[in-house]
Amino acid sequence: MTKIFEVIRKPLLTEKGQVLRENNIQVFEVATWASKHQIKEAAELLLQAKVVSIRTVRIPAKTKRLGRWVGKTSAGKKAYIELAEGSTPSHE
């Protein structure tokens, strides 16, 4: 079995995420190899709350320039985790 912190890496704290929190939706950066079932198990253990649905989004790598040097940002994946009505995460 995989560990929780291998699947869910960190919460994404953005303005959009704050608006979604009012509707019981949490946003996390997750491992690119993680499936929705693995994310759901890890979220329920981590947040101690019932998960209703999960939406995942792949973030492509972007080309960045700094002067004459060209590089790429790393690709990633994030998950929008909707919690059951009335259930709040234990960490808040």
mmCIF file of C-alpha atoms in Angstrom, residues 5 7 13-14 17 24-25 29 31-32 34 41 48 51 53 62 69 73 75 82 87 90:
data_model
loop_
_atom_site.group_PDB
_atom_site.id
_atom_site.type_symbol
_atom_site.label_atom_id
_atom_site.label_comp_id
_atom_site.label_asym_id
_atom_site.label_seq_id
_atom_site.Cartn_x
_atom_site.Cartn_y
_atom_site.Cartn_z
ATOM 1 C CA PHE A 5 2.022 11.686 1.557
ATOM 2 C CA VAL A 7 -0.191 10.332 -3.134
ATOM 3 C CA LEU A 13 -3.542 27.665 -1.526
ATOM 4 C CA THR A 14 -4.780 30.016 -4.228
ATOM 5 C CA GLY A 17 -9.036 27.416 -3.972
ATOM 6 C CA ASN A 24 -16.581 22.029 0.547
ATOM 7 C CA ILE A 25 -14.016 21.500 -2.236
ATOM 8 C CA GLU A 29 -1.229 18.672 -5.646
ATOM 9 C CA ALA A 31 1.358 12.408 -7.642
ATOM 10 C CA THR A 32 1.109 12.097 -11.418
ATOM 11 C CA ALA A 34 -2.051 8.374 -8.607
ATOM 12 C CA GLU A 41 -8.390 6.647 0.079
ATOM 13 C CA GLN A 48 -10.980 12.367 8.288
ATOM 14 C CA VAL A 51 -15.245 12.230 -0.008
ATOM 15 C CA SER A 53 -16.243 13.166 -5.749
ATOM 16 C CA LYS A 62 5.888 24.883 -19.671
ATOM 17 C CA TRP A 69 18.845 30.063 -21.005
ATOM 18 C CA THR A 73 8.893 23.653 -15.456
ATOM 19 C CA ALA A 75 4.557 18.719 -15.199
ATOM 20 C CA GLU A 82 -15.392 17.464 -2.866
ATOM 21 C CA SER A 87 -18.259 17.249 7.029
ATOM 22 C CA SER A 90 -10.007 17.616 10.746
#
